[in-house]
Every structure is written in structure tokens, then in C-alpha cells.
C-alpha positions as CSV (number, residue, x, y, z in Angstrom):
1,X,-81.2,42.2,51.9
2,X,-79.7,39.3,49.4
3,X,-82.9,39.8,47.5
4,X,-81.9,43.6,47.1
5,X,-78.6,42.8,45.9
6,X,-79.4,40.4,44.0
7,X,-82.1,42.5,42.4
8,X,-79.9,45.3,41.7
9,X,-77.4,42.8,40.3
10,X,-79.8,41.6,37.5
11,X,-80.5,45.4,36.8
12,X,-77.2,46.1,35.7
13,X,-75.7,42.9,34.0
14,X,-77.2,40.7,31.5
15,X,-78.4,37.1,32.7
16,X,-80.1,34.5,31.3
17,X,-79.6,35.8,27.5
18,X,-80.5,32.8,24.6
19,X,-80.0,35.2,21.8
20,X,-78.1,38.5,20.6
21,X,-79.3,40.8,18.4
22,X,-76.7,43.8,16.7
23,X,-77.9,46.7,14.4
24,X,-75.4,48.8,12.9
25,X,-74.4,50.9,9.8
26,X,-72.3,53.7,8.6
27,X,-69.0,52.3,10.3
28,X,-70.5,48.8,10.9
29,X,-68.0,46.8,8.8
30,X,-65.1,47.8,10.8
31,X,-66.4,47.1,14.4
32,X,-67.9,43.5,13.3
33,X,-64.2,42.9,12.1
34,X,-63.2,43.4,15.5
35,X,-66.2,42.1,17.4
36,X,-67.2,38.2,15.6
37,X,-63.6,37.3,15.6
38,X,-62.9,38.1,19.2
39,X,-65.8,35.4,20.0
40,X,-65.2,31.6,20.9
41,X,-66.3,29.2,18.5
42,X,-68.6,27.4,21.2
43,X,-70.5,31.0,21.4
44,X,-73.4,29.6,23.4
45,X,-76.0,31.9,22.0
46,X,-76.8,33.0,18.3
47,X,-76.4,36.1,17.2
48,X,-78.6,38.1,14.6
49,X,-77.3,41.0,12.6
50,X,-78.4,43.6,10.4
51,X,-75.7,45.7,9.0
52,X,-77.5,48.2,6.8
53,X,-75.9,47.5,2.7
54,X,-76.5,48.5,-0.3
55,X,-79.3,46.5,-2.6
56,X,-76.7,45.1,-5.0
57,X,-74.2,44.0,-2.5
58,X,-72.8,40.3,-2.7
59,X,-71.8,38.3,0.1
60,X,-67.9,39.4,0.1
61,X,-68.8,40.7,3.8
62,X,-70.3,37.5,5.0
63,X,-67.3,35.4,3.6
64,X,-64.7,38.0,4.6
65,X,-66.0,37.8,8.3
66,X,-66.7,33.8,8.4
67,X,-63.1,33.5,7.1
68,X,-61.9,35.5,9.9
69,X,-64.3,34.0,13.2
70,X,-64.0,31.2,14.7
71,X,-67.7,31.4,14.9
72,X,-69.9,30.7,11.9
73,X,-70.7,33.6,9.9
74,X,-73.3,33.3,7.1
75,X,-76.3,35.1,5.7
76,X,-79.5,34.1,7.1
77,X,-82.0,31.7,5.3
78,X,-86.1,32.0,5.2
79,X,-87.2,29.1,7.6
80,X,-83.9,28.4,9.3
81,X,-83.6,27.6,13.0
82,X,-81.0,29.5,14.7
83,X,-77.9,27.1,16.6
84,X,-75.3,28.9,19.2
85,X,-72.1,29.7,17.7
86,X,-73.5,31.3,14.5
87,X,-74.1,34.6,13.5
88,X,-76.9,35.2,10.8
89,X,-76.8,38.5,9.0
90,X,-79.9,39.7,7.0
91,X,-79.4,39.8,3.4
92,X,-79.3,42.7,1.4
93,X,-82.8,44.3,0.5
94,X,-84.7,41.9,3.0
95,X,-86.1,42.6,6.6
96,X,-84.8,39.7,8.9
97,X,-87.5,38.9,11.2
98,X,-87.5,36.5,14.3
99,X,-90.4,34.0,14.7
100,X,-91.6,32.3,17.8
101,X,-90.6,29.2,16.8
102,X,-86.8,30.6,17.1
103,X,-86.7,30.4,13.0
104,X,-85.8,33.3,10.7
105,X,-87.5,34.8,8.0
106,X,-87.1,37.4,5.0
107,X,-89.2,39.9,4.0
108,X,-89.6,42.7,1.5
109,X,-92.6,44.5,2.5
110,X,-92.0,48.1,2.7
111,X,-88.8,49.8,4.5
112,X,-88.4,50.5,7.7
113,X,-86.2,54.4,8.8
114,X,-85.4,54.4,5.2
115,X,-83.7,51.1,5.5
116,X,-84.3,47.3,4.1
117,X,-82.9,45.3,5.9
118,X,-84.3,47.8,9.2
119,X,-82.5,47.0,13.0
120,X,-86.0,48.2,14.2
121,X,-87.6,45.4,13.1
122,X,-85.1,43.0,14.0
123,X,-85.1,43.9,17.3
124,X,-89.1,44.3,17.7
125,X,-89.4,40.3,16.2
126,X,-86.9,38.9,18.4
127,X,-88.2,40.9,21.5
128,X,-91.3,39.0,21.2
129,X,-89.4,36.3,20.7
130,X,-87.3,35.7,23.3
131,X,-88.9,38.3,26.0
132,X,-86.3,39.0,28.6
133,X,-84.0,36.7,27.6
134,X,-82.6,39.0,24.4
135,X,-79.1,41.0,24.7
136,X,-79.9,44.0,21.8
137,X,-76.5,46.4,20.6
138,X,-76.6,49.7,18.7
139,X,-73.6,50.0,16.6
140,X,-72.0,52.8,15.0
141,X,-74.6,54.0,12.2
142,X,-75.8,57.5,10.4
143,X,-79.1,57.4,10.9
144,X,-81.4,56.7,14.1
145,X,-82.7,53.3,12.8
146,X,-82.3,50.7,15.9
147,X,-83.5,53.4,18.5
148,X,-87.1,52.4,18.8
149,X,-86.1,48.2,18.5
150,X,-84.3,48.9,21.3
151,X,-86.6,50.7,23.3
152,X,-88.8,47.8,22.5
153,X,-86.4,45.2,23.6
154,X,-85.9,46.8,27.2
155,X,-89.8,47.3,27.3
156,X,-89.9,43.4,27.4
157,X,-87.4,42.8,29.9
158,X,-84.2,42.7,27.7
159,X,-80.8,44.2,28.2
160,X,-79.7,46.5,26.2
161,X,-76.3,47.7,25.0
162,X,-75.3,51.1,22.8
163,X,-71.8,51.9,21.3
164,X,-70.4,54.8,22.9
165,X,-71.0,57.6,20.5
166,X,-67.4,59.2,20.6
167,X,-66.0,56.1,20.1
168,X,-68.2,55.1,17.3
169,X,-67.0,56.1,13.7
170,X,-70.8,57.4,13.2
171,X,-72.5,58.5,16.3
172,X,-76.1,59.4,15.1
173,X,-76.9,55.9,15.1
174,X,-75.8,55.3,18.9
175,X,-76.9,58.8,20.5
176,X,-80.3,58.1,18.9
177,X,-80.6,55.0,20.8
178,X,-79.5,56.3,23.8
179,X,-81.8,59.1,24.0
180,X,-84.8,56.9,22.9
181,X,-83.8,53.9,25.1
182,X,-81.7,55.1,28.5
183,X,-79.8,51.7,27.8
184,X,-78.5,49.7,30.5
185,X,-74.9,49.8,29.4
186,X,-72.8,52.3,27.1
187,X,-69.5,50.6,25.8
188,X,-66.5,51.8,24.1
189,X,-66.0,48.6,21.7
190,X,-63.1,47.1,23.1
191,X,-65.4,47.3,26.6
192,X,-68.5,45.2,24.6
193,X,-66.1,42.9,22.9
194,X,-64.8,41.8,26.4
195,X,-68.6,41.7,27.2
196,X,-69.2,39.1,24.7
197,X,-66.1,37.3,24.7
198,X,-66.8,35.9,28.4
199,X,-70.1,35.2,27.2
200,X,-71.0,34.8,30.5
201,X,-74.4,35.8,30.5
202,X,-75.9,33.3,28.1
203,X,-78.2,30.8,29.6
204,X,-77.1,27.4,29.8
205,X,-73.4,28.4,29.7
């Protein structure tokens, strides 16, 4: 019977987790405003981000947000080995992908859902990255980009998070994922910042 419980217990929280991945767009910039800072600085996972941008954006987001988190907030770099406590968001006009190694890399081949930098392929590189122990979140968004990454994720034994569409300020993003994915949790964002916040989940913490 504690085998059960425990079994059912694993099903429905998030254990274990080395890494967090977050997709979002239309709406994004406002709900990572609320989200990074809310996080510890001693974050004991990494977090990668894409937050679908225009090509010719600078970096004003990334500084705006590492100026506000007690977390480190920067763009991500080809060849870089991911550290806890850091989020790395993927540059405008480049793919961020995850290698098994636990480094980053850019790309520019072709785009993914309409969309360079794409969630989908995010979330499909770090899947096979870090197998079950990845946390994946769909963020508000306009389009459905994200849906199939994090199908993909939960196909290898991640756990998977969605934005509750009516809270989201764009809900196409998040009711594509839910449909495509059934996720294990859908949070209002005040519910996934407490999530995170505790950070309970990551292994090693």
C-alpha cells in the first residue's frame, strides 16, 4: 500500500527535477516580471527560457529582469554549461538547444511554428537531456508553439506545467498545450510562482 501512495504521489508532484525549461510569448514579458524575481537566489536548478522576440531586439529584457531577480538573468551563450540559480534565455533569432553534456547551444537553421527562437525545440533538446528529471511550463503565448515540446517532455517522464488559459493574457498558447499534452498541473500564475518559489522539487535541494 506505501508503494501505491507513494506512486500516486510522484504522479502528481514534481521530484527529482535538475532543470526547468519555460516557453512563452504574446504576454510573456509580464508574467517573467512576476515569476524570476519571486525566486531565491540559491535557485538549485537552472532554468532555460525562450520568450518568443522580435529579430532586432536588444537585450533591454535580459538586463531589465537580472536587475530585478535575485537570480542571475542573462542570455544564453553557444557552449556554456548551465549552473543553478541562473536563468538563460535564448537570444533573439537563434534556436536554444540543450546538449547532453548539460551545455547550450545556438542555432539558426530553419524556424520552428513560425518562430526562431521555437519552445518546441527547447523543450524536445532538454527532454533528451535530462529524461525525467525536466520540469517544462507553457506560458501565456498567441500561437500553439510549445504544445508538441511539451508533449515530448511528459513522453520522457517529465513533469509538465501549463498557464491557466483564463488567467493568461494570451490563451492560444496554453490551451494548445493542454490539449496536445493533458499536463500534469494547470496553474493560475501566482499558483506556479509559489510552485517554484519552494523549489522543493529540485534534486539535491
Amino acid at each position: 500500500m506505501q508503494n501505491k501512495r507513494s506512486l500516486r504521489k510522484s504522479m502528481h508532484k514534481p521530484h527529482d527535477i535538475k532543470a526547468v525549461v519555460i516557453g512563452t510569448s504574446a504576454g510573456g514579458l509580464y508574467a517573467l516580471k512576476k515569476l524570476l524575481p519571486a525566486l531565491p537566489a540559491r535557485f538549485p536548478c537552472p532554468l532555460m527560457i525562450v520568450q518568443h522576440m522580435s529579430p532586432h531586439s536588444d537585450n533591454y529584457m535580459v538586463r531589465m529582469l537580472n536587475e530585478k531577480s535575485a537570480i542571475t538573468v542573462k542570455e544564453a551563450d553557444e557552449k556554456e554549461p548551465v549552473v543553478p540559480g541562473t536563468a538563460y534565455i535564448a537570444p533573439p533569432d537563434y534556436h536554444l538547444l540543450v546538449e547532453f553534456d548539460f551545455t547550450l547551444s545556438l542555432s539558426m537553421e530553419e524556424k520552428v511554428n513560425y518562430s526562431r527562437p521555437s519552445i518546441d525545440v527547447l523543450f524536445e533538446t532538454a527532454a533528451d537531456a535530462y529524461g525525467s528529471h525536466l520540469l517544462g511550463i507553457v506560458l501565456t503565448g498567441a500561437n500553439a508553439d510549445g504544445a508538441e515540446g511539451l508533449a515530448y517532455i511528459k513522453k520522457k517522464g517529465g513533469y509538465t506545467v501549463v498557464q491557466q488559459p483564463a488567467d493568461a493574457e494570451s490563451p492560444a498558447m496554453p490551451e494548445a498545450a493542454i490539449a496536445r499534452a493533458r499536463p500534469h498541473k494547470i496553474l493560475s500564475l501566482s499558483e506556479m510562482i509559489a510552485l517554484l518559489a519552494k523549489a522543493e522539487f529540485c534534486a539535491g535541494h
